[in-house]
């Protein structure tokens, strides 16, 4: 059995009420959102496998994928693919840095998270209950340089609006 404990500042954690065997599964939980790291080489947005200049690309958004199955994956189609389509943007994978870090992938996790508001409002509300490290991140050099680049990419590629430090991806009516 597990016990949930809440301490000062709403920090929560789980405490085992009995000894747990090595390798024993005690809890399963799907992530609220997920996506590639800010600093990654090009990968498939369906399964995270490496991709190359020769990999097939999504006809709608242009991202390279490892297979047709991943091109048609539910998360990819419903989130980043739809966000780029709404804004009429398609990436040009031929310009990607397949040998090193490709900044374009840094927009995927934010898109998937922001679009929860529209796609899964119950999960969107949970995202705001999570611990924020924003104040600590703003003090890092990374925040000052790379985060601005990521926000600019989001604005160009998805029509992201940044108002009063609140970020949202606009909802468009698809024709």
Short mmCIF file of N, CA, C and O in Angstrom, two decimals, residues 28-166:
data_model
loop_
_atom_site.label_atom_id
_atom_site.label_comp_id
_atom_site.label_asym_id
_atom_site.label_seq_id
_atom_site.Cartn_x
_atom_site.Cartn_y
_atom_site.Cartn_z
N UNK A 28 1.49 3.37 -11.66
CA UNK A 28 1.65 3.76 -13.05
C UNK A 28 0.86 5.04 -13.26
O UNK A 28 -0.27 5.16 -12.79
N UNK A 29 1.49 5.97 -13.97
CA UNK A 29 0.81 7.24 -14.23
C UNK A 29 1.33 7.80 -15.55
O UNK A 29 2.53 7.84 -15.78
N UNK A 30 0.41 8.18 -16.41
CA UNK A 30 0.81 8.77 -17.69
C UNK A 30 1.25 10.22 -17.46
O UNK A 30 0.73 10.89 -16.56
N UNK A 31 2.20 10.71 -18.23
CA UNK A 31 2.60 12.12 -18.09
C UNK A 31 1.49 13.04 -18.57
O UNK A 31 0.69 12.67 -19.43
N UNK A 32 1.43 14.24 -18.00
CA UNK A 32 0.46 15.23 -18.49
C UNK A 32 0.77 15.60 -19.93
O UNK A 32 -0.12 15.78 -20.74
N UNK A 33 2.04 15.74 -20.22
CA UNK A 33 2.50 16.09 -21.55
C UNK A 33 3.94 15.62 -21.67
O UNK A 33 4.61 15.41 -20.65
N UNK A 34 4.41 15.45 -22.88
CA UNK A 34 5.79 15.03 -23.08
C UNK A 34 6.25 15.46 -24.46
O UNK A 34 5.45 15.78 -25.33
N UNK A 35 7.54 15.48 -24.63
CA UNK A 35 8.11 15.84 -25.91
C UNK A 35 9.62 15.84 -25.79
O UNK A 35 10.17 15.58 -24.73
N UNK A 36 10.29 16.13 -26.89
CA UNK A 36 11.76 16.12 -26.87
C UNK A 36 12.33 17.23 -26.00
O UNK A 36 11.69 18.25 -25.75
N UNK A 37 13.54 17.00 -25.55
CA UNK A 37 14.30 17.98 -24.79
C UNK A 37 14.54 19.22 -25.64
O UNK A 37 14.54 19.15 -26.87
N UNK A 38 14.80 20.34 -25.01
CA UNK A 38 15.12 21.58 -25.73
C UNK A 38 16.38 21.44 -26.56
O UNK A 38 16.56 22.12 -27.55
N UNK A 39 17.28 20.57 -26.12
CA UNK A 39 18.57 20.40 -26.79
C UNK A 39 18.63 18.97 -27.32
O UNK A 39 19.01 18.06 -26.60
N UNK A 40 18.21 18.79 -28.56
CA UNK A 40 18.17 17.44 -29.13
C UNK A 40 18.53 17.45 -30.60
O UNK A 40 18.34 18.46 -31.29
N UNK A 41 19.03 16.33 -31.06
CA UNK A 41 19.19 16.11 -32.49
C UNK A 41 17.80 15.79 -33.03
O UNK A 41 16.90 15.44 -32.28
N UNK A 42 17.60 15.88 -34.34
CA UNK A 42 16.29 15.53 -34.90
C UNK A 42 15.89 14.09 -34.55
O UNK A 42 16.68 13.16 -34.66
N UNK A 43 14.65 13.97 -34.09
CA UNK A 43 14.10 12.66 -33.71
C UNK A 43 12.68 12.55 -34.25
O UNK A 43 12.05 13.55 -34.60
N UNK A 44 12.18 11.33 -34.28
CA UNK A 44 10.80 11.08 -34.67
C UNK A 44 9.89 11.58 -33.55
O UNK A 44 10.11 11.26 -32.38
N UNK A 45 8.88 12.35 -33.89
CA UNK A 45 7.96 12.88 -32.88
C UNK A 45 6.91 11.87 -32.46
O UNK A 45 6.12 12.13 -31.56
N UNK A 46 6.92 10.70 -33.09
CA UNK A 46 6.01 9.64 -32.69
C UNK A 46 6.62 8.69 -31.66
O UNK A 46 5.98 8.32 -30.69
N UNK A 47 7.90 8.31 -31.87
CA UNK A 47 8.52 7.31 -31.00
C UNK A 47 9.88 7.73 -30.46
O UNK A 47 10.51 6.98 -29.71
N UNK A 48 10.37 8.89 -30.85
CA UNK A 48 11.66 9.45 -30.40
C UNK A 48 12.88 8.74 -30.98
O UNK A 48 14.00 8.95 -30.51
N UNK A 49 12.70 7.93 -32.01
CA UNK A 49 13.85 7.30 -32.69
C UNK A 49 14.60 8.38 -33.47
O UNK A 49 14.00 9.36 -33.93
N UNK A 50 15.90 8.20 -33.66
CA UNK A 50 16.66 9.17 -34.49
C UNK A 50 16.11 9.18 -35.92
O UNK A 50 15.65 8.16 -36.42
N UNK A 51 16.18 10.33 -36.56
CA UNK A 51 15.78 10.46 -37.97
C UNK A 51 16.95 11.07 -38.74
O UNK A 51 17.86 11.64 -38.15
N UNK A 52 16.89 10.91 -40.05
CA UNK A 52 17.95 11.44 -40.92
C UNK A 52 17.32 12.29 -42.01
O UNK A 52 16.10 12.36 -42.14
N UNK A 53 18.16 12.87 -42.83
CA UNK A 53 17.70 13.66 -43.97
C UNK A 53 16.86 12.80 -44.92
O UNK A 53 16.01 13.32 -45.64
N UNK A 54 17.07 11.49 -44.89
CA UNK A 54 16.34 10.57 -45.78
C UNK A 54 15.04 10.05 -45.18
O UNK A 54 14.29 9.34 -45.85
N UNK A 55 14.75 10.39 -43.94
CA UNK A 55 13.52 9.92 -43.29
C UNK A 55 12.30 10.54 -43.95
O UNK A 55 12.35 11.66 -44.45
N UNK A 56 11.17 9.81 -43.94
CA UNK A 56 9.94 10.40 -44.48
C UNK A 56 9.51 11.59 -43.64
O UNK A 56 9.81 11.66 -42.45
N UNK A 57 8.84 12.54 -44.27
CA UNK A 57 8.35 13.72 -43.54
C UNK A 57 6.83 13.74 -43.55
O UNK A 57 6.19 13.20 -44.44
N UNK A 58 6.27 14.37 -42.55
CA UNK A 58 4.83 14.54 -42.45
C UNK A 58 4.39 15.51 -43.55
O UNK A 58 4.96 16.59 -43.69
N UNK A 59 3.40 15.11 -44.33
CA UNK A 59 2.91 15.96 -45.42
C UNK A 59 2.29 17.27 -44.91
O UNK A 59 2.26 18.26 -45.63
N UNK A 60 1.82 17.25 -43.68
CA UNK A 60 1.12 18.42 -43.14
C UNK A 60 2.08 19.41 -42.48
O UNK A 60 2.08 20.60 -42.80
N UNK A 61 2.93 18.93 -41.57
CA UNK A 61 3.79 19.86 -40.82
C UNK A 61 5.25 19.86 -41.28
O UNK A 61 5.98 20.77 -40.95
N UNK A 62 5.67 18.83 -42.00
CA UNK A 62 7.03 18.78 -42.52
C UNK A 62 8.07 18.14 -41.63
O UNK A 62 9.21 17.96 -42.06
N UNK A 63 7.74 17.80 -40.38
CA UNK A 63 8.73 17.19 -39.50
C UNK A 63 9.12 15.81 -40.01
O UNK A 63 8.26 15.04 -40.44
N UNK A 64 10.41 15.47 -39.94
CA UNK A 64 10.83 14.12 -40.32
C UNK A 64 10.38 13.12 -39.26
O UNK A 64 10.41 13.41 -38.06
N UNK A 65 9.93 11.97 -39.72
CA UNK A 65 9.44 10.92 -38.84
C UNK A 65 10.10 9.61 -39.27
O UNK A 65 10.61 9.52 -40.38
N UNK A 66 10.05 8.59 -38.43
CA UNK A 66 10.73 7.33 -38.77
C UNK A 66 9.88 6.43 -39.65
O UNK A 66 10.42 5.57 -40.35
N UNK A 67 8.55 6.60 -39.64
CA UNK A 67 7.67 5.71 -40.38
C UNK A 67 6.31 6.36 -40.62
O UNK A 67 5.97 7.37 -39.99
N UNK A 68 5.53 5.75 -41.49
CA UNK A 68 4.16 6.23 -41.73
C UNK A 68 3.30 6.06 -40.48
O UNK A 68 2.42 6.87 -40.22
N UNK A 69 3.57 5.00 -39.70
CA UNK A 69 2.81 4.79 -38.46
C UNK A 69 3.02 5.97 -37.51
O UNK A 69 2.07 6.47 -36.92
N UNK A 70 4.26 6.41 -37.39
CA UNK A 70 4.53 7.54 -36.50
C UNK A 70 4.01 8.85 -37.08
O UNK A 70 3.55 9.72 -36.32
N UNK A 71 4.05 9.00 -38.40
CA UNK A 71 3.47 10.19 -39.02
C UNK A 71 2.01 10.30 -38.64
O UNK A 71 1.49 11.39 -38.40
N UNK A 72 1.32 9.17 -38.54
CA UNK A 72 -0.11 9.15 -38.22
C UNK A 72 -0.40 8.96 -36.74
O UNK A 72 -1.55 8.74 -36.36
N UNK A 73 0.62 9.06 -35.89
CA UNK A 73 0.39 8.87 -34.45
C UNK A 73 -0.55 9.95 -33.92
O UNK A 73 -0.50 11.11 -34.34
N UNK A 74 -1.39 9.56 -33.01
CA UNK A 74 -2.43 10.44 -32.48
C UNK A 74 -1.86 11.72 -31.85
O UNK A 74 -2.32 12.82 -32.14
N UNK A 75 -0.85 11.57 -31.00
CA UNK A 75 -0.29 12.75 -30.32
C UNK A 75 0.30 13.73 -31.33
O UNK A 75 0.04 14.93 -31.27
N UNK A 76 1.06 13.22 -32.29
CA UNK A 76 1.66 14.09 -33.31
C UNK A 76 0.58 14.82 -34.11
O UNK A 76 0.63 16.05 -34.26
N UNK A 77 -0.40 14.11 -34.61
CA UNK A 77 -1.44 14.71 -35.45
C UNK A 77 -2.27 15.74 -34.68
O UNK A 77 -2.60 16.79 -35.21
N UNK A 78 -2.61 15.42 -33.43
CA UNK A 78 -3.52 16.28 -32.66
C UNK A 78 -2.85 17.50 -32.03
O UNK A 78 -3.54 18.43 -31.64
N UNK A 79 -1.54 17.49 -31.92
CA UNK A 79 -0.88 18.58 -31.23
C UNK A 79 -0.02 19.42 -32.17
O UNK A 79 -0.52 20.34 -32.81
N UNK A 80 1.27 19.10 -32.29
CA UNK A 80 2.15 19.98 -33.08
C UNK A 80 1.74 20.06 -34.54
O UNK A 80 1.79 21.13 -35.15
N UNK A 81 1.30 18.96 -35.12
CA UNK A 81 0.91 18.96 -36.53
C UNK A 81 -0.28 19.90 -36.74
O UNK A 81 -0.30 20.72 -37.65
N UNK A 82 -1.27 19.79 -35.87
CA UNK A 82 -2.44 20.66 -35.98
C UNK A 82 -2.10 22.12 -35.70
O UNK A 82 -2.59 23.02 -36.38
N UNK A 83 -1.25 22.37 -34.71
CA UNK A 83 -0.87 23.76 -34.39
C UNK A 83 -0.19 24.43 -35.57
O UNK A 83 -0.50 25.58 -35.91
N UNK A 84 0.73 23.74 -36.21
CA UNK A 84 1.42 24.31 -37.37
C UNK A 84 0.46 24.48 -38.55
O UNK A 84 0.50 25.50 -39.24
N UNK A 85 -0.41 23.52 -38.75
CA UNK A 85 -1.39 23.59 -39.84
C UNK A 85 -2.31 24.80 -39.67
O UNK A 85 -2.58 25.53 -40.63
N UNK A 86 -2.78 25.03 -38.46
CA UNK A 86 -3.67 26.16 -38.18
C UNK A 86 -3.03 27.49 -38.57
O UNK A 86 -3.70 28.40 -38.99
N UNK A 87 -1.73 27.56 -38.37
CA UNK A 87 -1.02 28.81 -38.66
C UNK A 87 -0.46 28.83 -40.08
O UNK A 87 0.15 29.82 -40.50
N UNK A 88 -0.68 27.74 -40.84
CA UNK A 88 -0.20 27.68 -42.21
C UNK A 88 1.30 27.57 -42.31
O UNK A 88 1.91 28.03 -43.27
N UNK A 89 1.92 26.93 -41.30
CA UNK A 89 3.37 26.81 -41.29
C UNK A 89 3.77 25.36 -41.50
O UNK A 89 3.17 24.44 -40.96
N UNK A 90 4.81 25.15 -42.29
CA UNK A 90 5.37 23.82 -42.51
C UNK A 90 6.89 23.92 -42.42
O UNK A 90 7.49 24.78 -43.07
N UNK A 91 7.50 23.08 -41.57
CA UNK A 91 8.95 23.13 -41.42
C UNK A 91 9.62 22.59 -42.69
O UNK A 91 9.04 21.77 -43.40
N UNK A 92 10.81 23.07 -42.94
CA UNK A 92 11.61 22.59 -44.06
C UNK A 92 12.72 21.73 -43.48
O UNK A 92 13.77 22.22 -43.07
N UNK A 93 12.46 20.42 -43.41
CA UNK A 93 13.40 19.49 -42.78
C UNK A 93 14.74 19.44 -43.50
O UNK A 93 15.74 19.06 -42.90
N UNK A 94 14.79 19.87 -44.75
CA UNK A 94 16.07 19.85 -45.47
C UNK A 94 17.07 20.84 -44.87
O UNK A 94 18.26 20.75 -45.12
N UNK A 95 16.59 21.78 -44.07
CA UNK A 95 17.48 22.77 -43.43
C UNK A 95 17.90 22.35 -42.03
O UNK A 95 18.67 23.04 -41.38
N UNK A 96 17.39 21.23 -41.52
CA UNK A 96 17.69 20.78 -40.16
C UNK A 96 19.16 20.38 -40.01
O UNK A 96 19.78 19.89 -40.94
N UNK A 97 19.66 20.55 -38.81
CA UNK A 97 21.00 20.12 -38.45
C UNK A 97 20.90 18.67 -37.95
O UNK A 97 20.71 18.43 -36.76
N UNK A 98 21.01 17.71 -38.86
CA UNK A 98 20.88 16.30 -38.48
C UNK A 98 22.09 15.78 -37.73
O UNK A 98 22.01 14.73 -37.10
N UNK A 99 23.18 16.50 -37.75
CA UNK A 99 24.39 16.07 -37.06
C UNK A 99 24.54 16.66 -35.67
O UNK A 99 25.47 16.33 -34.95
N UNK A 100 23.63 17.53 -35.29
CA UNK A 100 23.76 18.19 -33.99
C UNK A 100 22.42 18.68 -33.48
O UNK A 100 21.37 18.22 -33.91
N UNK A 101 22.45 19.64 -32.57
CA UNK A 101 21.25 20.17 -31.94
C UNK A 101 20.39 20.91 -32.97
O UNK A 101 20.89 21.73 -33.73
N UNK A 102 19.10 20.59 -32.98
CA UNK A 102 18.14 21.27 -33.85
C UNK A 102 17.11 21.97 -32.96
O UNK A 102 16.25 21.33 -32.36
N UNK A 103 17.22 23.30 -32.88
CA UNK A 103 16.38 24.10 -31.99
C UNK A 103 14.89 23.97 -32.28
O UNK A 103 14.06 24.11 -31.38
N UNK A 104 14.52 23.65 -33.50
CA UNK A 104 13.10 23.55 -33.87
C UNK A 104 12.35 22.58 -32.96
O UNK A 104 11.18 22.77 -32.67
N UNK A 105 13.02 21.56 -32.47
CA UNK A 105 12.37 20.57 -31.62
C UNK A 105 12.00 21.12 -30.25
O UNK A 105 11.19 20.54 -29.53
N UNK A 106 12.57 22.25 -29.88
CA UNK A 106 12.28 22.86 -28.58
C UNK A 106 10.85 23.38 -28.49
O UNK A 106 10.37 23.67 -27.40
N UNK A 107 10.15 23.47 -29.62
CA UNK A 107 8.76 23.97 -29.57
C UNK A 107 7.75 22.87 -29.29
O UNK A 107 6.60 23.16 -28.96
N UNK A 108 8.13 21.61 -29.43
CA UNK A 108 7.18 20.51 -29.34
C UNK A 108 6.55 20.38 -27.95
O UNK A 108 5.33 20.33 -27.82
N UNK A 109 7.36 20.31 -26.91
CA UNK A 109 6.80 20.18 -25.55
C UNK A 109 5.89 21.35 -25.19
O UNK A 109 4.79 21.12 -24.67
N UNK A 110 6.29 22.60 -25.45
CA UNK A 110 5.37 23.70 -25.15
C UNK A 110 4.06 23.61 -25.94
O UNK A 110 2.99 23.85 -25.39
N UNK A 111 4.14 23.26 -27.22
CA UNK A 111 2.91 23.13 -28.02
C UNK A 111 2.00 22.08 -27.40
O UNK A 111 0.80 22.31 -27.20
N UNK A 112 2.55 20.92 -27.10
CA UNK A 112 1.73 19.85 -26.53
C UNK A 112 1.13 20.25 -25.19
O UNK A 112 -0.01 19.90 -24.89
N UNK A 113 1.87 21.00 -24.41
CA UNK A 113 1.35 21.44 -23.12
C UNK A 113 0.29 22.53 -23.29
O UNK A 113 -0.79 22.44 -22.71
N UNK A 114 0.56 23.55 -24.10
CA UNK A 114 -0.41 24.64 -24.28
C UNK A 114 -1.71 24.14 -24.89
O UNK A 114 -2.79 24.62 -24.55
N UNK A 115 -1.63 23.18 -25.79
CA UNK A 115 -2.84 22.70 -26.46
C UNK A 115 -3.71 21.80 -25.58
O UNK A 115 -4.83 21.50 -25.94
N UNK A 116 -3.19 21.42 -24.41
CA UNK A 116 -4.03 20.69 -23.46
C UNK A 116 -5.25 21.52 -23.07
O UNK A 116 -6.31 20.98 -22.80
N UNK A 117 -5.08 22.84 -23.06
CA UNK A 117 -6.20 23.73 -22.68
C UNK A 117 -7.41 23.47 -23.57
O UNK A 117 -8.54 23.43 -23.10
N UNK A 118 -7.17 23.26 -24.83
CA UNK A 118 -8.23 23.02 -25.80
C UNK A 118 -8.62 21.54 -25.88
O UNK A 118 -9.79 21.20 -25.92
N UNK A 119 -7.62 20.67 -25.93
CA UNK A 119 -7.85 19.25 -26.18
C UNK A 119 -8.28 18.47 -24.94
O UNK A 119 -9.08 17.55 -25.04
N UNK A 120 -7.69 18.81 -23.80
CA UNK A 120 -7.95 18.08 -22.56
C UNK A 120 -7.96 19.07 -21.39
O UNK A 120 -6.99 19.12 -20.63
N UNK A 121 -9.03 19.85 -21.23
CA UNK A 121 -9.05 20.88 -20.19
C UNK A 121 -8.79 20.34 -18.78
O UNK A 121 -8.19 21.03 -17.96
N UNK A 122 -9.19 19.10 -18.51
CA UNK A 122 -8.94 18.53 -17.18
C UNK A 122 -7.44 18.38 -16.93
O UNK A 122 -6.96 18.66 -15.83
N UNK A 123 -6.69 17.98 -17.96
CA UNK A 123 -5.24 17.87 -17.81
C UNK A 123 -4.59 19.25 -17.78
O UNK A 123 -3.60 19.45 -17.08
N UNK A 124 -5.12 20.18 -18.56
CA UNK A 124 -4.60 21.56 -18.55
C UNK A 124 -4.65 22.13 -17.14
O UNK A 124 -3.69 22.73 -16.67
N UNK A 125 -5.75 21.91 -16.44
CA UNK A 125 -5.87 22.42 -15.08
C UNK A 125 -4.83 21.78 -14.16
O UNK A 125 -4.30 22.44 -13.27
N UNK A 126 -4.52 20.52 -14.39
CA UNK A 126 -3.50 19.86 -13.58
C UNK A 126 -2.10 20.43 -13.81
O UNK A 126 -1.28 20.44 -12.90
N UNK A 127 -1.83 20.91 -15.02
CA UNK A 127 -0.50 21.46 -15.29
C UNK A 127 -0.20 22.65 -14.39
O UNK A 127 0.95 22.86 -14.00
N UNK A 128 -1.21 23.41 -14.03
CA UNK A 128 -0.99 24.59 -13.20
C UNK A 128 -0.84 24.24 -11.73
O UNK A 128 -0.50 25.09 -10.91
N UNK A 129 -1.07 22.97 -11.38
CA UNK A 129 -0.87 22.52 -10.01
C UNK A 129 0.56 22.02 -9.81
O UNK A 129 0.97 21.74 -8.69
N UNK A 130 1.32 21.89 -10.89
CA UNK A 130 2.67 21.37 -10.81
C UNK A 130 3.63 22.43 -10.26
O UNK A 130 3.38 23.63 -10.36
N UNK A 131 4.74 21.97 -9.73
CA UNK A 131 5.73 22.87 -9.16
C UNK A 131 6.41 23.66 -10.28
O UNK A 131 6.82 23.10 -11.28
N UNK A 132 6.50 24.95 -10.11
CA UNK A 132 7.15 25.79 -11.10
C UNK A 132 8.57 26.12 -10.66
O UNK A 132 8.81 26.45 -9.50
N UNK A 133 9.48 26.02 -11.62
CA UNK A 133 10.86 26.40 -11.36
C UNK A 133 11.21 27.65 -12.16
O UNK A 133 12.37 27.92 -12.41
N UNK A 134 10.19 28.41 -12.54
CA UNK A 134 10.38 29.56 -13.41
C UNK A 134 11.34 30.58 -12.81
O UNK A 134 12.23 31.07 -13.50
N UNK A 135 11.17 30.91 -11.54
CA UNK A 135 12.05 31.92 -10.93
C UNK A 135 13.51 31.48 -10.97
O UNK A 135 14.40 32.29 -11.27
N UNK A 136 13.77 30.20 -10.71
CA UNK A 136 15.15 29.70 -10.75
C UNK A 136 15.67 29.71 -12.19
O UNK A 136 16.82 30.05 -12.43
N UNK A 137 14.82 29.30 -13.15
CA UNK A 137 15.26 29.24 -14.55
C UNK A 137 15.59 30.62 -15.10
O UNK A 137 16.51 30.76 -15.90
N UNK A 138 14.85 31.63 -14.69
CA UNK A 138 15.09 32.98 -15.20
C UNK A 138 16.46 33.52 -14.82
O UNK A 138 16.97 34.42 -15.46
N UNK A 139 17.06 32.95 -13.79
CA UNK A 139 18.39 33.39 -13.35
C UNK A 139 19.51 32.73 -14.15
O UNK A 139 20.64 33.16 -14.07
N UNK A 140 19.18 31.69 -14.90
CA UNK A 140 20.19 30.97 -15.67
C UNK A 140 20.45 31.66 -17.00
O UNK A 140 19.55 32.26 -17.59
N UNK A 141 21.68 31.57 -17.49
CA UNK A 141 22.01 32.12 -18.80
C UNK A 141 21.15 31.50 -19.89
O UNK A 141 20.79 32.17 -20.85
N UNK A 142 20.85 30.20 -19.76
CA UNK A 142 20.02 29.52 -20.75
C UNK A 142 18.70 30.26 -20.95
O UNK A 142 18.25 30.46 -22.07
N UNK A 143 18.07 30.65 -19.87
CA UNK A 143 16.77 31.33 -19.96
C UNK A 143 16.89 32.61 -20.78
O UNK A 143 16.06 32.89 -21.63
N UNK A 144 17.92 33.35 -20.52
CA UNK A 144 18.08 34.65 -21.15
C UNK A 144 18.35 34.54 -22.65
O UNK A 144 18.02 35.44 -23.40
N UNK A 145 18.96 33.46 -23.09
CA UNK A 145 19.31 33.35 -24.51
C UNK A 145 18.40 32.38 -25.25
O UNK A 145 17.70 32.77 -26.17
N UNK A 146 18.39 31.14 -24.82
CA UNK A 146 17.67 30.10 -25.57
C UNK A 146 16.16 30.20 -25.46
O UNK A 146 15.45 29.94 -26.43
N UNK A 147 15.63 30.57 -24.30
CA UNK A 147 14.18 30.65 -24.14
C UNK A 147 13.58 31.70 -25.06
O UNK A 147 12.51 31.48 -25.64
N UNK A 148 14.25 32.81 -25.24
CA UNK A 148 13.76 33.82 -26.17
C UNK A 148 13.70 33.28 -27.60
O UNK A 148 12.77 33.55 -28.34
N UNK A 149 14.71 32.49 -27.98
CA UNK A 149 14.72 31.87 -29.31
C UNK A 149 13.52 30.93 -29.46
O UNK A 149 12.86 30.90 -30.51
N UNK A 150 13.25 30.15 -28.42
CA UNK A 150 12.14 29.19 -28.47
C UNK A 150 10.81 29.93 -28.57
O UNK A 150 9.94 29.58 -29.37
N UNK A 151 10.64 30.98 -27.78
CA UNK A 151 9.40 31.76 -27.83
C UNK A 151 9.23 32.38 -29.21
O UNK A 151 8.13 32.38 -29.78
N UNK A 152 10.31 32.91 -29.77
CA UNK A 152 10.24 33.48 -31.13
C UNK A 152 9.83 32.43 -32.15
O UNK A 152 9.01 32.70 -33.03
N UNK A 153 10.40 31.23 -32.06
CA UNK A 153 10.01 30.15 -32.97
C UNK A 153 8.53 29.81 -32.82
O UNK A 153 7.82 29.62 -33.81
N UNK A 154 8.06 29.74 -31.59
CA UNK A 154 6.64 29.46 -31.34
C UNK A 154 5.75 30.53 -31.95
O UNK A 154 4.70 30.24 -32.52
N UNK A 155 6.17 31.78 -31.85
CA UNK A 155 5.38 32.87 -32.42
C UNK A 155 5.32 32.76 -33.94
O UNK A 155 4.26 32.93 -34.54
N UNK A 156 6.44 32.45 -34.57
CA UNK A 156 6.50 32.34 -36.03
C UNK A 156 5.74 31.12 -36.52
O UNK A 156 4.96 31.20 -37.47
N UNK A 157 5.94 29.98 -35.86
CA UNK A 157 5.43 28.72 -36.37
C UNK A 157 3.98 28.42 -35.99
O UNK A 157 3.30 27.68 -36.68
N UNK A 158 3.50 28.98 -34.86
CA UNK A 158 2.15 28.65 -34.40
C UNK A 158 1.26 29.86 -34.17
O UNK A 158 0.09 29.69 -33.84
N UNK A 159 1.80 31.06 -34.28
CA UNK A 159 0.99 32.23 -33.98
C UNK A 159 0.85 32.47 -32.49
O UNK A 159 -0.05 33.16 -32.05
N UNK A 160 1.76 31.93 -31.71
CA UNK A 160 1.73 32.07 -30.26
C UNK A 160 1.61 33.55 -29.88
O UNK A 160 2.27 34.40 -30.45
N UNK A 161 0.76 33.82 -28.92
CA UNK A 161 0.60 35.17 -28.40
C UNK A 161 1.16 35.21 -26.99
O UNK A 161 0.87 34.34 -26.18
N UNK A 162 1.96 36.22 -26.70
CA UNK A 162 2.53 36.38 -25.36
C UNK A 162 2.01 37.71 -24.83
O UNK A 162 2.37 38.76 -25.31
N UNK A 163 1.14 37.63 -23.83
CA UNK A 163 0.56 38.83 -23.24
C UNK A 163 0.69 38.76 -21.73
O UNK A 163 0.27 37.79 -21.12
N UNK A 164 1.23 39.79 -21.14
CA UNK A 164 1.34 39.87 -19.68
C UNK A 164 1.90 38.59 -19.07
O UNK A 164 1.39 38.10 -18.07
N UNK A 165 2.92 38.04 -19.71
CA UNK A 165 3.59 36.84 -19.22
C UNK A 165 2.69 35.60 -19.23
O UNK A 165 2.99 34.60 -18.64
N UNK A 166 1.53 35.68 -19.89
CA UNK A 166 0.67 34.51 -20.05
C UNK A 166 0.83 34.06 -21.50
O UNK A 166 0.72 34.84 -22.42
#
